[in-house]
XYZ file of C-alpha atoms in Angstrom:
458
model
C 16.603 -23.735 -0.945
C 18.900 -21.200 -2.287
C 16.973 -18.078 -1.101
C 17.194 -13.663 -1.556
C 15.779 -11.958 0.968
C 14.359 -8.894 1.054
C 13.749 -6.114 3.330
C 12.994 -7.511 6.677
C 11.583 -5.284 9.212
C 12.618 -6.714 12.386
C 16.507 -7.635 13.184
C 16.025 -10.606 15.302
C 13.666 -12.647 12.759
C 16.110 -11.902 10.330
C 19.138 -12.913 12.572
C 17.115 -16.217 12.739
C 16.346 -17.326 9.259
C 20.497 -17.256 9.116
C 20.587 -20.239 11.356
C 17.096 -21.609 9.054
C 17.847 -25.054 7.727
C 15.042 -24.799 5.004
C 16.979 -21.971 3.555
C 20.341 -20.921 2.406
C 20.377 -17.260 1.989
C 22.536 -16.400 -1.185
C 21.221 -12.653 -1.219
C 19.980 -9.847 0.958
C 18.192 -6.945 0.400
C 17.790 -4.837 4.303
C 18.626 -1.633 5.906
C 20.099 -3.155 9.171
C 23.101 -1.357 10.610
C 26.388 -4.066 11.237
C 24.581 -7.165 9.867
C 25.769 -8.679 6.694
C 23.813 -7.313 3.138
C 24.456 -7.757 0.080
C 22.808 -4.621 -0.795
C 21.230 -1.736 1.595
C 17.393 -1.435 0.982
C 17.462 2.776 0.899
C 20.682 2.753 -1.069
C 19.221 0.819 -3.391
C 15.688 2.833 -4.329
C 17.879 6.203 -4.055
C 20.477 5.394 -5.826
C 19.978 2.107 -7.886
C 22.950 -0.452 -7.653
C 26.196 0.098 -5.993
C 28.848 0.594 -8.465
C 30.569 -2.481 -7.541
C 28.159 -4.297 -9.658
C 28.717 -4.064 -13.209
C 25.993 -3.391 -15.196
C 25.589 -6.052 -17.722
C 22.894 -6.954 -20.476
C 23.066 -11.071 -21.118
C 21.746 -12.354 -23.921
C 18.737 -13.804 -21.868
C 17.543 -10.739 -19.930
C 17.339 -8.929 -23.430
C 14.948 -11.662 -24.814
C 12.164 -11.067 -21.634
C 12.593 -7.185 -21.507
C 10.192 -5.960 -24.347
C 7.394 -7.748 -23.617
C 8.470 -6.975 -19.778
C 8.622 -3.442 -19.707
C 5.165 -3.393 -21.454
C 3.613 -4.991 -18.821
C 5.008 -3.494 -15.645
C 6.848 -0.215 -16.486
C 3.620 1.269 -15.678
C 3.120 0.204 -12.284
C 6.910 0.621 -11.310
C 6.621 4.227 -12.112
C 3.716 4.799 -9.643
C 6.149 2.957 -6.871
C 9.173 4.654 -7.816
C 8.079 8.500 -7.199
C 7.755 7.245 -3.762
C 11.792 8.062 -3.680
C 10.809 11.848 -3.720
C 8.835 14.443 -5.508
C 10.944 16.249 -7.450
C 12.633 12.498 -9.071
C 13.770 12.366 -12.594
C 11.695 12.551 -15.903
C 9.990 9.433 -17.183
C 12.685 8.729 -19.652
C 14.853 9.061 -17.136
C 12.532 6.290 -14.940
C 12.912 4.408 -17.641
C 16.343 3.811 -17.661
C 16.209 3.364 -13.852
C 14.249 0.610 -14.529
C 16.201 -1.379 -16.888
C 18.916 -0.891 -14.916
C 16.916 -2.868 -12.159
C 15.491 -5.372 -14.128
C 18.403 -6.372 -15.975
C 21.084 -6.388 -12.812
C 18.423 -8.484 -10.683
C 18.058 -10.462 -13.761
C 21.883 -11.219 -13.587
C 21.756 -11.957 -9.359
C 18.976 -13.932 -9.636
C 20.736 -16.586 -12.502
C 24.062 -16.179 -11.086
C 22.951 -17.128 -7.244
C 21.304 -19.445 -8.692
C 18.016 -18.500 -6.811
C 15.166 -20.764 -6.219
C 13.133 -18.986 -3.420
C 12.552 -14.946 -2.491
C 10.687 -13.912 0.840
C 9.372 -10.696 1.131
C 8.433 -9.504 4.444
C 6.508 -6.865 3.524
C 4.201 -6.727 -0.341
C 6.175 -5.754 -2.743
C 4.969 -1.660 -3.664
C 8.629 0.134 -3.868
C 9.880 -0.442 -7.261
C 13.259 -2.482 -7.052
C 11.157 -5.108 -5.196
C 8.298 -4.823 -7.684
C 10.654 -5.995 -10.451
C 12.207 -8.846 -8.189
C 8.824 -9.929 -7.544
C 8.136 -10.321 -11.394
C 11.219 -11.178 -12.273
C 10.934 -14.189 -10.019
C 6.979 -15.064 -11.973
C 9.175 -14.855 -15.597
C 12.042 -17.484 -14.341
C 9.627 -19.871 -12.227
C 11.193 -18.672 -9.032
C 8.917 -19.310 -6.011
C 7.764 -16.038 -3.667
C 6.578 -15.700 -0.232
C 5.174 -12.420 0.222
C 4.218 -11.563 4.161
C 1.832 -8.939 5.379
C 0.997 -7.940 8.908
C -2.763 -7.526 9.614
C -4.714 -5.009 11.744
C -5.337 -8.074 14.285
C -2.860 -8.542 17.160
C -0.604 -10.972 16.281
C -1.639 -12.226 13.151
C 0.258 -11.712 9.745
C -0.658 -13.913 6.206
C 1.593 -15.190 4.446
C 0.615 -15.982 0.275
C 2.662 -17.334 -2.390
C 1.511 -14.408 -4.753
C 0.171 -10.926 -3.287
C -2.839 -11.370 -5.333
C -3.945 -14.178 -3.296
C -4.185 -11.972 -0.659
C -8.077 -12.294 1.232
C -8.525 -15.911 -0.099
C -9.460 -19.051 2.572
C -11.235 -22.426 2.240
C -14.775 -22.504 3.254
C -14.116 -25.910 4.762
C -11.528 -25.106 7.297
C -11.667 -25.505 10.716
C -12.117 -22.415 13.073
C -8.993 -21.941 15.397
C -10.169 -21.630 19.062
C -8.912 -18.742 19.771
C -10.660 -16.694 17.070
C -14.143 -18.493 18.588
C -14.080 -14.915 20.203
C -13.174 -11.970 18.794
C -13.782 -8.455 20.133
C -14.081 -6.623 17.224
C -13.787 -2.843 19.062
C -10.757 -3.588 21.163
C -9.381 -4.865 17.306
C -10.200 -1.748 16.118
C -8.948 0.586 18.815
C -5.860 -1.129 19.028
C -5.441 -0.653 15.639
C -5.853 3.102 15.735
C -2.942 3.260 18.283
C -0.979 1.549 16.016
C -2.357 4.110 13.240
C -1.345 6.954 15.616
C 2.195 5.288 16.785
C 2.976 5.207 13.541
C 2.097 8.874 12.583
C 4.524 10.116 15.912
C 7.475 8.141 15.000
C 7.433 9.499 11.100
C 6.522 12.956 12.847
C 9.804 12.455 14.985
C 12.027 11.482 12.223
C 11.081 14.313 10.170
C 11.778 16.285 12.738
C 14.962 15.566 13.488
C 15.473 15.398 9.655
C 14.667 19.014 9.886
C 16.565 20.163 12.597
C 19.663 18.331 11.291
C 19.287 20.520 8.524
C 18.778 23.707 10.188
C 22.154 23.085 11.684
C 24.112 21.710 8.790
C 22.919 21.905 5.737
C 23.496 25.363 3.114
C 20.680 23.882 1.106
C 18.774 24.846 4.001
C 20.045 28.212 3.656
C 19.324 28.615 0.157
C 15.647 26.758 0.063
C 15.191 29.943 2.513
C 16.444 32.394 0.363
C 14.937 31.008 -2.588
C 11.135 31.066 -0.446
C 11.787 34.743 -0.015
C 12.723 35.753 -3.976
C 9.493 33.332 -4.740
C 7.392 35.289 -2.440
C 8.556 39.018 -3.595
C 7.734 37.743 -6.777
C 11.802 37.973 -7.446
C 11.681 34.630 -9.332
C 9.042 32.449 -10.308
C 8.904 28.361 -8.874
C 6.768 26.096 -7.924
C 8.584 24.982 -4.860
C 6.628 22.406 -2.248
C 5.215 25.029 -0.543
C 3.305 26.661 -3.387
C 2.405 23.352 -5.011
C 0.849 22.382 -1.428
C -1.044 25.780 -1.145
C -2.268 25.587 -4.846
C -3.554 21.927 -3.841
C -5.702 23.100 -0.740
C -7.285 25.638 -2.602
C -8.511 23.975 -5.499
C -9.668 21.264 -2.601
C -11.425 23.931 -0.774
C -13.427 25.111 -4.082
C -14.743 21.618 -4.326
C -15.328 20.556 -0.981
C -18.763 20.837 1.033
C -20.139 20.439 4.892
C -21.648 17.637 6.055
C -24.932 19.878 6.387
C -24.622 20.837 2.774
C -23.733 17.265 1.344
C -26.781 16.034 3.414
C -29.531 18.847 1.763
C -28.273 17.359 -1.841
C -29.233 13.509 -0.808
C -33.074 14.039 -1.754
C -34.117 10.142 -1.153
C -30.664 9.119 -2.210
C -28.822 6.309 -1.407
C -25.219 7.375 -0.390
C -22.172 5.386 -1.209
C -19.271 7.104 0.186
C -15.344 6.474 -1.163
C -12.868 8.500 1.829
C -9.827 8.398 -0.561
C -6.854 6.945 0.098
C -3.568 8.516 0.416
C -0.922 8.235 -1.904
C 1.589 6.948 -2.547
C 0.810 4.147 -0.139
C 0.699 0.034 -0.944
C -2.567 0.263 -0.824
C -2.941 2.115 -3.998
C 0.407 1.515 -5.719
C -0.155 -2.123 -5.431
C -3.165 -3.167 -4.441
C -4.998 -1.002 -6.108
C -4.270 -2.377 -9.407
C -5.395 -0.007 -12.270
C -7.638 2.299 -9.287
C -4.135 3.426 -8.335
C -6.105 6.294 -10.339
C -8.457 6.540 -7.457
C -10.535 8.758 -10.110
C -11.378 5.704 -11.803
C -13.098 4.814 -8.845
C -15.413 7.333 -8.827
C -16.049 7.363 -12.651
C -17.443 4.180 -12.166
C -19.377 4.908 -9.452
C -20.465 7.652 -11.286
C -22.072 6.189 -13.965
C -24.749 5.022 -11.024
C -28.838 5.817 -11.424
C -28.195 9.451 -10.397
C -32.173 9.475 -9.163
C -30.955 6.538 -7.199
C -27.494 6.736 -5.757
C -25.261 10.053 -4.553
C -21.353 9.886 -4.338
C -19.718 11.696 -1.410
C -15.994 10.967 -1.486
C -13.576 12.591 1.272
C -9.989 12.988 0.934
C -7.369 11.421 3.110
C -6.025 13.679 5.915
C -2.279 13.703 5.511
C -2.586 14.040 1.557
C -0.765 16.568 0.063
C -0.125 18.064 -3.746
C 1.202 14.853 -4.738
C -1.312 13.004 -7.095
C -2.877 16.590 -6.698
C -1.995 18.612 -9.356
C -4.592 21.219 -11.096
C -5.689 18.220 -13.920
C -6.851 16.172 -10.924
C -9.614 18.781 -10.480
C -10.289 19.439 -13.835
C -11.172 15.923 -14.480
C -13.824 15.632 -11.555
C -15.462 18.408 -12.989
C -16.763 15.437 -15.707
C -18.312 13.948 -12.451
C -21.869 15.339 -11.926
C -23.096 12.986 -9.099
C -19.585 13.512 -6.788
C -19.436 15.663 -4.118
C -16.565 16.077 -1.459
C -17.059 16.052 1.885
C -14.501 18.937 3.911
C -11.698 16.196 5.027
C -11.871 18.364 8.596
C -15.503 16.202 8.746
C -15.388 13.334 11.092
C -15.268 10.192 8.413
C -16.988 8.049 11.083
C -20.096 9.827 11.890
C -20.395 10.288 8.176
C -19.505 6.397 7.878
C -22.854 6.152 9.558
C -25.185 7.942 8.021
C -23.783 6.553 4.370
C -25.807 3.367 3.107
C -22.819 1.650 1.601
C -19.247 2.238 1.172
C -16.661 2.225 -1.387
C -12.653 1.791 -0.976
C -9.761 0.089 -2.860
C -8.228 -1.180 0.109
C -9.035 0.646 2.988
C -9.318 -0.233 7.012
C -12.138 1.902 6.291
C -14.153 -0.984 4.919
C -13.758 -3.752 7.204
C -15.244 -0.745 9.522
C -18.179 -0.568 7.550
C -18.566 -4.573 7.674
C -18.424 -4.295 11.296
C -21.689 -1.848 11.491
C -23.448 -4.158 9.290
C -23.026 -1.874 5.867
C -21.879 -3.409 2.690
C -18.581 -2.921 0.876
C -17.581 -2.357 -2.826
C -13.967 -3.320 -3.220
C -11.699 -2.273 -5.779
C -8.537 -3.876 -5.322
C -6.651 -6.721 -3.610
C -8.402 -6.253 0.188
C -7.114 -8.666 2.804
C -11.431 -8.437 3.726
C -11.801 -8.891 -0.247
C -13.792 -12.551 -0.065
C -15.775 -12.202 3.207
C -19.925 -11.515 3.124
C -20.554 -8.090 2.619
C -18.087 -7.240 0.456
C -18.500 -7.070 -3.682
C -15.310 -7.213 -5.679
C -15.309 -4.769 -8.175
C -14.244 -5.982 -11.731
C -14.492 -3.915 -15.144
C -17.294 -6.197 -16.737
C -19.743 -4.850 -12.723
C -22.649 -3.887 -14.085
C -25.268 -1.283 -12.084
C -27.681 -4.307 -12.048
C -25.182 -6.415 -10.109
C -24.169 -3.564 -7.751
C -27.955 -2.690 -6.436
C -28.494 -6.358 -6.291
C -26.014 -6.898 -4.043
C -26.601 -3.553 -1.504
C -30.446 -5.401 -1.109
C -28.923 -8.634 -0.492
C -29.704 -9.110 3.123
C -26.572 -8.877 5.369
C -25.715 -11.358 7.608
C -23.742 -10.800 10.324
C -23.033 -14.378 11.220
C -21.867 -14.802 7.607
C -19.760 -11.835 7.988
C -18.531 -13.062 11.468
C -17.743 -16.963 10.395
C -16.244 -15.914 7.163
C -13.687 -13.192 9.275
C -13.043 -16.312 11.549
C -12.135 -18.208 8.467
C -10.409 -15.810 6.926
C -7.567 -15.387 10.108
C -7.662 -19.392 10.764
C -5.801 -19.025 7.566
C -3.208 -16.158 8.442
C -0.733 -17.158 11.012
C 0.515 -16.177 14.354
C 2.926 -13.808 14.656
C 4.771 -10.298 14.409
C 6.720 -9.310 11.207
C 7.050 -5.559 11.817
C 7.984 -3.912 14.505
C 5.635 -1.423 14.548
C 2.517 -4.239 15.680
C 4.291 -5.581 18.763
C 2.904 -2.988 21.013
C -0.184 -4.712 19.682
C 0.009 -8.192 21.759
C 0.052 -8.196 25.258
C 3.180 -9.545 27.141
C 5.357 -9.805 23.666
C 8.242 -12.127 23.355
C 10.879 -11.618 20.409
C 12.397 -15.301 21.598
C 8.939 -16.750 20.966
C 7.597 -14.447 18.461
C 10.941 -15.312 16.023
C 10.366 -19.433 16.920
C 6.942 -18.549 16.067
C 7.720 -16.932 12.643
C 10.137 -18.899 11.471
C 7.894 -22.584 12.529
C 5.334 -21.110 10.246
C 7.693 -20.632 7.166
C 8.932 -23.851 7.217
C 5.659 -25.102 7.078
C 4.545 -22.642 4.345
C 7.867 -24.285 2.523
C 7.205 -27.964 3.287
C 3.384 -27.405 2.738
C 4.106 -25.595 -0.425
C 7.158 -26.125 -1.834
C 8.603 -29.985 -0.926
């Protein structure tokens, strides 16, 4: 199948699915240093195309882009901002994005495409319009995504499908066993693995420079005039301070959160932070996580109280002074100080709320119930409640008496992962499984697609 591929995360994976017979790759999308592209991954969201391709409008494209740009301009533009925070106006965005959609229009016909693999969910921007793209010409997708348990990624033919599994399938041996805690701790290595190696690149970002750069020299000088009140701009620095202390005005202890229960039932939302796939995609329209807590507003106030927590490495982005003014509509939210510990909180709450957060497969785990807003890989296991616009209150309190059962909940995870497959896509989980091979790990991954293709596709 004539196939694009875009952005792989590990080399030697993508090395193999050259020598793939199920394939022929005709495009690809990657930042890999001295390995054949057809387009590099940053370039590309920075800058948009390469000049070399000219920019051309067929006949065709024109006829899908109306009705196209209505229906995902919107969520592009909450992906693209991930490029930087001081990016372009929306017009501006706008013509970024019929630039994209109209060159990968052109690739697509002229390679003559018939199959895209993404190794990762598509939550960027170029490879949000790809993605669609690919629905509007009847182009088949394979979207991957690594999971929080060791060596286990799923693989779906549309990111929506993302949680779903037969009831009736068979239980692989071994996931007869699983140790939930050693998931979970291993997963909060990965967490903090994760955090050092961004922490190292910015770093060195930094020092580089330090050394090199006169913007560096002039940021500095312009921090000075800003703070002698020489000029007046809202530079990073002041947009983060203004951020923390309209947080601070709002925020409350643990102690005081707890006096304001009164025979409550507390559902608590720890926000997510943004931008992140979890919101930008996943997250559907609660990419405005203050949608979430409207909604959850709206509750029996003599019944329910909403303590929501924000995420620990947010910062002004999403954060602006209008994000405060409009919880101030929201009588029965408070916020819990984010230097709280989310966990011991976790456990005195009665039920918990999150789009797509690790945070509620925790709560599963402790027996507590879970309303989810978007996609969830968790989304369809007992326990959890999938939040559509037409959930009433009725349905919601119904469901938190529901008895929970923990075999359920067990048998239904067990189901869930006999559907994923075995496996490391990114090379930030391979610390995860014990004695890893890339040699077998890349047989592994590539066995799998083939069977995805010849179970799904042939």
């Amino acid at each position: 199948m004539k196939t694009l591929i875009f952005q792989p995360t590990n080399i030697d994976i993508y090395k193999a699915l050259k020598a793939n017979k199920k394939i022929e790759i005709k495009f690809s999308v990657h930042e890999f240093d001295n390995i054949e592209k057809d387009i590099d991954s940053k370039d590309l969201t920075k800058y948009n195309f390469p000049k070399e391709y000219k920019f051309e409008i067929s006949e065709e494209s024109q006829k899908f882009y109306e009705d196209f740009y209505q229906k995902n301009f919107t969520i592009f533009s909450y992906q693209f901002v991930r490029r930087g925070l001081k990016l372009l106006d929306i017009h501006e965005i706008r013509n970024h994005f019929s630039y994209y959609f109209h060159s990968f229009f052109k690739i697509l016909k002229e390679k003559k495409i018939e199959l895209i693999i993404f190794f990762s969910l598509p939550h960027e921007g170029p490879d949000f319009l790809v993605y669609k793209i690919a629905k509007i010409l009847n182009i088949k997708t394979i979207c991957m995504h690594q999971s929080i348990f060791p060596n286990r990624y799923f693989t779906v033919k549309n990111f929506e499908e993302l949680g779903y599994f037969k009831n009736e399938i068979d239980i692989k041996a071994d996931l007869q066993n699983i140790n939930l805690e050693n998931v979970k701790n291993r997963y909060l290595e990965n967490v903090k693995l994760k955090k050092n190696i961004r922490n190292e690149r910015l770093a060195k970002k930094l020092n580089v420079k330090k050394i090199f750069s006169i913007r560096f020299l002039k940021d500095r000088i312009i921090d000075y005039l800003i703070k002698f009140k020489l000029i007046y701009r809202e530079n990073e620095k002041q947009l983060n301070k203004n951020y923390l202390e309209n947080l601070k005005k709002i925020e409350k202890s643990k102690e005081e959160i707890m006096n304001l229960v009164q025979n409550r039932k507390i559902i608590f939302f720890p926000l997510h932070m943004q931008p992140e796939l979890t919101t930008s995609l996943l997250g559907g329209t609660y990419e405005d996580q203050i949608l979430v807590l409207e909604k959850l507003n709206s509750l029996s106030k003599n019944k329910w109280i909403v303590v929501a927590k924000e995420n620990q490495f947010q910062t002004h982005y999403q954060r602006n002074p209008f994000f405060f003014e409009r919880l101030k509509g929201l009588k029965n939210v408070f916020f819990l100080k984010r230097t709280e510990s989310t966990e011991e909180f976790l456990d005195k709450s009665d039920m918990i709320a999150t789009i797509c957060g690790t945070i509620g497969f925790e709560s599963l785990v402790k027996s507590k119930k879970c309303l989810v807003f978007g996609h969830a890989w968790y989304k369809n296991i007992h326990g959890v409640l999938k939040i559509e616009n037409s959930t009433s209150e009725k349905q919601i309190n119904e469901f938190f008496y529901d008895q929970f059962d923990k075999t359920k909940f067990l048998n239904d995870l067990k189901k869930l992962l006999s559907s994923s497959d075995k496996g490391v896509i990114s090379d930030y989980f391979e610390f995860m499984v014990d004695n890893f091979d890339k040699n077998v790990n890349c047989t592994q991954v590539i066995n799998n697609l083939n069977k995805f293709i010849e179970k799904n596709f042939e």
